[in-house]
Amino acid sequence: MTAESPPPDNPWPTLFETIAEEYDQSGVPWFQPIARGLVDLLAPRPGERFLELGPGRGALTLALAEAVGAEGWVDALDIAPSMVRLLQEEARRRGLSQVRVAVGDASRPEPPAPPYDAIGSSLVIFFLPDPVAALSEWRRLVRPGGRVGVATFQPWTGPLEQLLDLVPEFAGEGPSNRGGTPFDTDEGVAGLFEAAGFAEVRTVPRSHAIPFESLEQWQVWSRATALQRLWTGSDPGRHDEILARARSILDESRGSDGRMTLEVGIRYTLATRR
Ligand SMILES: C[S@@+](CC[C@H](N)C(=O)[O-])C[C@H]1O[C@@H](n2cnc3c(N)ncnc32)[C@H](O)[C@@H]1O
């Protein structure tokens, strides 16, 4: 696989490798509050052993590591080698020796120490070509009675949807995690877990408010979202036009304090291995 010729069936690994350095570095509270919601629901206990799939720059990994403490561990597998390297560096910098990060595919994970007490994955499963097959593999890696939790997006509405509509307009059709999939509904995602043999499947919806200090900060943030093709897939000569359109959408989302805020709906899906 090369950066020039991503496989048409799954372009995401190459895309994530390309944007790893700047990923989640905008200063906007985005992946962290979403991951914290998942940590609350998975309720890690000191000493537990967690597997995480698709950790990226570590929003969930680092929070889990703090929660399980030095007696527990978090094994994390990401398909993008640069994400792995950067997260290894961050865990080392924080002295979290209970974190072990390696390159691996969430579709067929081969972590070092199964079975785990729990598996967590935030904003990843919708990138996998066959989520039921992947979840069936995950099920094998968690102990009986162990739990699994994932965070996915509810469909983007309001200003977020208007921003997403700019992508086909400026960047044409391309890889998208939008529409026409089981991830459109709570029942659709729950059905994936049930088809993979999980029990006690439940959904917890939450809304997160994402504040932006400036249009520039929004632009950096957008590169780590489904909006990233606005910049990578469009003519650079039109970027000022994209920014002007985004500004008018964001101006309508200003709160009484004058701050631009986008509301994103997150769906947490939790299940247990029998
Ligand atoms: C939207 S980011 C989320 C990162 C992190 N979980 C967070 O919430 O901050 C998706 C991550 O999944 C990884 N990823 C995508 N496909 C993957 C796969 N098949 N196996 C493992 N990781 C994958 C990407 O490299 C990226 O780091």
Coordinates of C-alpha atoms and ligand atoms in Angstrom, one line a residue:
M1 CA 0.0 0.0 0.0
T2 CA 1.4 3.5 -0.8
A3 CA 0.2 6.9 0.1
E4 CA -0.5 7.5 -3.7
S5 CA -2.7 4.5 -4.2
P6 CA -4.9 3.7 -1.2
P7 CA -6.8 0.4 -1.6
P8 CA -10.3 1.4 -2.8
D9 CA -12.0 -0.9 -0.3
N10 CA -10.4 0.7 2.8
P11 CA -8.7 4.1 2.4
W12 CA -8.8 4.9 6.2
P13 CA -5.5 3.4 7.3
T14 CA -3.5 5.5 4.8
L15 CA -5.5 8.6 5.6
F16 CA -4.9 8.3 9.4
E17 CA -1.2 7.7 8.8
T18 CA -1.0 10.9 6.8
I19 CA -2.6 13.1 9.4
A20 CA -1.2 11.5 12.6
E21 CA 1.2 14.3 13.6
E22 CA -1.4 17.0 13.7
Y23 CA -4.2 14.7 14.9
D24 CA -6.1 15.9 18.0
Q25 CA -3.7 18.8 18.5
S26 CA -6.1 21.7 17.9
G27 CA -6.7 22.3 21.6
V28 CA -10.5 21.9 21.1
P29 CA -12.0 19.5 23.7
W30 CA -13.2 16.9 21.3
F31 CA -11.9 13.3 21.6
Q32 CA -11.3 13.7 25.3
P33 CA -14.9 14.4 26.5
I34 CA -16.2 11.7 24.2
A35 CA -13.7 9.2 25.6
R36 CA -14.4 10.3 29.2
G37 CA -18.1 9.4 28.6
L38 CA -17.0 5.9 27.6
V39 CA -14.7 5.6 30.6
D40 CA -17.6 6.5 32.9
L41 CA -19.7 3.8 31.4
L42 CA -17.0 1.1 31.3
A43 CA -16.2 1.9 34.9
P44 CA -12.6 0.6 34.9
R45 CA -11.4 -0.6 38.3
P46 CA -7.8 -0.5 39.6
G47 CA -5.9 -3.6 38.4
E48 CA -8.1 -4.4 35.4
R49 CA -6.7 -5.4 32.1
F50 CA -8.1 -3.4 29.1
L51 CA -7.8 -3.8 25.3
E52 CA -8.3 -0.7 23.2
L53 CA -8.8 -0.7 19.5
G54 CA -7.9 2.3 17.4
P55 CA -6.4 4.6 20.1
G56 CA -5.2 7.4 17.8
R57 CA -3.4 10.0 20.0
G58 CA -4.7 8.4 23.2
A59 CA -7.8 10.2 24.4
L60 CA -9.3 6.9 25.7
T61 CA -6.0 5.1 26.4
L62 CA -4.6 7.6 28.8
A63 CA -7.8 8.0 30.7
L64 CA -8.2 4.2 31.0
A65 CA -4.5 3.9 32.1
E66 CA -5.1 6.4 34.9
A67 CA -8.2 4.5 36.0
V68 CA -6.7 1.0 36.1
G69 CA -3.5 2.3 37.7
A70 CA 0.0 0.7 37.8
E71 CA -1.4 -2.7 38.8
G72 CA -3.6 -2.9 35.6
W73 CA -2.8 -2.5 32.0
V74 CA -4.1 -1.1 28.7
D75 CA -3.0 -2.8 25.5
A76 CA -3.8 -0.7 22.5
L77 CA -3.6 -1.5 18.8
D78 CA -3.8 1.1 16.0
I79 CA -3.4 0.5 12.3
A80 CA -1.4 3.7 11.7
P81 CA 2.3 3.3 12.7
S82 CA 2.7 7.0 13.4
M83 CA -0.3 7.1 15.8
V84 CA 1.4 4.2 17.6
R85 CA 4.7 5.9 17.8
L86 CA 3.3 9.2 19.0
L87 CA 1.1 7.5 21.6
Q88 CA 4.0 5.4 22.9
E89 CA 6.0 8.7 23.3
E90 CA 3.1 10.3 25.2
A91 CA 2.6 7.4 27.5
R92 CA 6.3 7.3 28.3
R93 CA 6.4 11.0 28.9
R94 CA 3.6 10.6 31.5
G95 CA 5.3 7.6 33.1
L96 CA 2.4 5.2 32.3
S97 CA 4.2 2.0 32.0
Q98 CA 0.9 0.1 32.1
V99 CA 0.2 1.3 28.5
R100 CA 1.5 -0.9 25.7
V101 CA 0.8 0.3 22.2
A102 CA 1.4 -1.7 19.0
V103 CA 0.5 -1.7 15.3
G104 CA -2.6 -3.9 14.7
D105 CA -5.8 -4.2 12.8
A106 CA -9.0 -3.9 14.8
S107 CA -10.7 -6.2 12.3
R108 CA -8.4 -9.1 13.3
P109 CA -6.7 -8.0 16.5
E110 CA -3.8 -10.1 17.9
P111 CA -3.1 -8.4 21.3
P112 CA -0.4 -9.8 23.5
A113 CA -2.4 -10.9 26.6
P114 CA -6.0 -12.1 26.1
P115 CA -8.4 -12.6 27.7
Y116 CA -9.1 -9.0 28.8
D117 CA -11.5 -7.7 31.5
A118 CA -12.9 -5.2 29.0
I119 CA -12.5 -3.8 25.5
G120 CA -13.0 -0.1 24.7
S121 CA -13.0 1.6 21.3
S122 CA -13.9 5.3 20.7
L123 CA -14.9 6.5 17.2
V124 CA -13.3 3.6 15.3
I125 CA -15.7 0.7 14.6
F126 CA -17.4 2.5 11.7
F127 CA -14.1 2.5 9.8
L128 CA -14.0 -1.3 9.7
P129 CA -15.1 -3.0 6.5
D130 CA -17.0 -5.8 8.4
P131 CA -18.0 -4.7 11.9
V132 CA -19.8 -7.9 12.8
A133 CA -16.8 -10.0 11.9
A134 CA -14.5 -7.6 13.9
L135 CA -16.8 -7.7 16.9
S136 CA -16.9 -11.5 16.8
E137 CA -13.1 -11.4 17.0
W138 CA -13.2 -8.9 19.9
R139 CA -15.7 -11.2 21.7
R140 CA -13.0 -14.0 21.6
L141 CA -10.6 -11.6 23.4
V142 CA -12.7 -10.7 26.4
R143 CA -13.2 -13.0 29.3
P144 CA -16.7 -14.4 30.1
G145 CA -18.6 -11.7 32.0
G146 CA -16.2 -9.1 30.5
R147 CA -17.6 -6.0 28.9
V148 CA -17.2 -4.1 25.7
G149 CA -18.0 -0.4 25.0
V150 CA -17.7 1.7 21.9
A151 CA -18.5 5.3 21.0
T152 CA -20.0 6.1 17.6
F153 CA -21.5 9.3 16.2
Q154 CA -25.2 9.9 15.9
P155 CA -26.0 11.4 12.5
W156 CA -24.7 14.9 12.3
T157 CA -27.5 17.5 12.3
G158 CA -27.9 21.3 12.3
P159 CA -24.6 23.3 11.7
L160 CA -22.5 20.1 11.7
E161 CA -24.6 18.7 8.9
Q162 CA -24.3 22.0 7.0
L163 CA -20.5 21.8 7.4
L164 CA -20.5 18.2 6.2
D165 CA -22.5 19.2 3.1
L166 CA -19.6 21.4 2.1
V167 CA -17.4 18.2 1.5
P168 CA -19.1 16.9 -1.7
E169 CA -19.5 20.5 -2.9
F170 CA -15.8 21.4 -2.6
A171 CA -14.0 18.0 -2.6
G172 CA -16.3 15.8 -4.6
E173 CA -17.5 12.3 -3.6
G174 CA -15.0 10.2 -1.7
P175 CA -14.5 8.1 1.4
S176 CA -17.2 8.9 3.8
N177 CA -18.6 7.6 7.1
R178 CA -22.0 9.1 6.3
G179 CA -25.4 7.6 5.9
G180 CA -26.9 4.3 4.7
T181 CA -25.1 2.1 7.3
P182 CA -26.0 0.4 10.6
F183 CA -24.4 3.4 12.3
D184 CA -27.4 5.6 11.4
T185 CA -29.4 4.3 14.4
D186 CA -29.0 3.0 17.9
E187 CA -30.8 -0.3 16.9
G188 CA -28.4 -0.7 13.9
V189 CA -25.3 -0.6 16.1
A190 CA -26.9 -2.7 18.8
G191 CA -27.8 -5.3 16.1
L192 CA -24.1 -5.5 15.2
F193 CA -23.2 -6.5 18.8
E194 CA -26.1 -9.0 18.9
A195 CA -25.1 -10.6 15.6
A196 CA -21.6 -11.0 17.0
G197 CA -22.9 -12.9 20.0
F198 CA -22.8 -10.3 22.7
A199 CA -25.4 -10.2 25.5
E200 CA -26.9 -7.3 27.5
V201 CA -26.5 -4.8 24.7
R202 CA -27.5 -1.3 25.6
T203 CA -27.2 2.2 24.2
V204 CA -26.5 5.4 26.1
P205 CA -26.9 8.6 24.0
R206 CA -25.1 11.8 25.1
S207 CA -24.7 15.2 23.6
H208 CA -21.3 17.0 23.8
A209 CA -20.9 20.8 23.2
I210 CA -17.7 21.5 21.3
P211 CA -16.5 25.1 21.8
F212 CA -14.2 27.0 19.4
E213 CA -12.1 30.0 20.2
S214 CA -11.7 31.1 16.6
L215 CA -12.3 30.1 13.0
E216 CA -8.6 29.2 12.7
Q217 CA -9.0 26.8 15.6
W218 CA -12.1 25.3 14.0
Q219 CA -10.1 24.7 10.8
V220 CA -7.3 22.8 12.6
W221 CA -10.0 20.8 14.5
S222 CA -11.8 20.0 11.3
R223 CA -8.7 18.2 10.0
A224 CA -9.2 15.5 12.6
T225 CA -12.9 14.9 11.7
A226 CA -15.0 13.7 8.8
L227 CA -14.5 17.3 7.5
Q228 CA -10.8 16.7 6.8
R229 CA -11.4 16.1 3.0
L230 CA -12.5 19.8 2.9
W231 CA -8.8 20.5 2.9
T232 CA -7.1 17.4 1.5
G233 CA -9.6 16.9 -1.4
S234 CA -10.3 20.4 -2.6
D235 CA -8.4 23.0 -4.7
P236 CA -6.2 25.0 -2.3
G237 CA -7.2 28.1 -4.3
R238 CA -10.8 27.6 -2.9
H239 CA -9.8 27.3 0.8
D240 CA -10.7 30.9 1.6
E241 CA -14.1 30.3 0.1
I242 CA -14.5 27.2 2.3
L243 CA -13.5 29.3 5.3
A244 CA -16.0 32.0 4.5
R245 CA -18.8 29.5 4.1
A246 CA -17.8 27.8 7.4
R247 CA -17.7 31.2 9.1
S248 CA -21.3 32.0 8.2
I249 CA -22.5 28.5 9.4
L250 CA -20.5 28.9 12.7
D251 CA -21.7 32.5 13.2
E252 CA -25.2 31.1 13.5
S253 CA -24.0 28.7 16.2
R254 CA -22.8 31.4 18.6
G255 CA -24.1 31.1 22.1
S256 CA -25.1 34.1 24.3
D257 CA -21.4 34.3 25.4
G258 CA -20.5 34.9 21.7
R259 CA -18.6 31.6 21.5
M260 CA -19.0 29.3 18.5
T261 CA -20.2 25.9 19.7
L262 CA -21.1 22.8 17.8
E263 CA -23.3 20.1 19.4
V264 CA -22.4 16.5 18.6
G265 CA -24.5 13.5 19.5
I266 CA -22.6 10.5 20.6
R267 CA -24.0 7.0 21.0
Y268 CA -22.3 4.7 23.5
T269 CA -23.0 1.0 22.9
L270 CA -22.2 -1.4 25.8
A271 CA -22.4 -5.1 25.9
T272 CA -21.2 -8.2 27.9
R273 CA -19.7 -11.5 26.9
R274 CA -21.8 -14.3 28.2
Ligands
LIG1 C1 -11.3 8.9 14.7 S1 -9.8 8.2 15.3 C2 -10.1 8.0 17.0 C3 -8.9 7.9 17.8 C4 -9.2 7.7 19.3 N1 -9.9 6.4 19.6 C5 -9.8 8.9 20.0 O1 -11.0 8.7 20.3 O2 -9.2 9.9 20.2 C6 -9.7 6.6 14.6 C7 -8.5 5.8 14.9 O3 -8.7 4.5 14.5 C8 -7.5 4.0 13.8 N2 -8.0 2.9 12.9 C9 -8.7 3.0 11.7 N3 -8.9 1.8 11.2 C10 -8.3 0.9 12.0 C11 -8.2 -0.5 12.0 N4 -8.7 -1.2 11.0 N5 -7.5 -1.1 13.0 C12 -7.0 -0.3 14.0 N6 -7.1 1.0 14.1 C13 -7.7 1.6 13.1 C14 -7.0 5.2 13.1 O4 -5.6 5.1 12.7 C15 -7.2 6.3 14.2 O5 -6.1 6.4 15.0

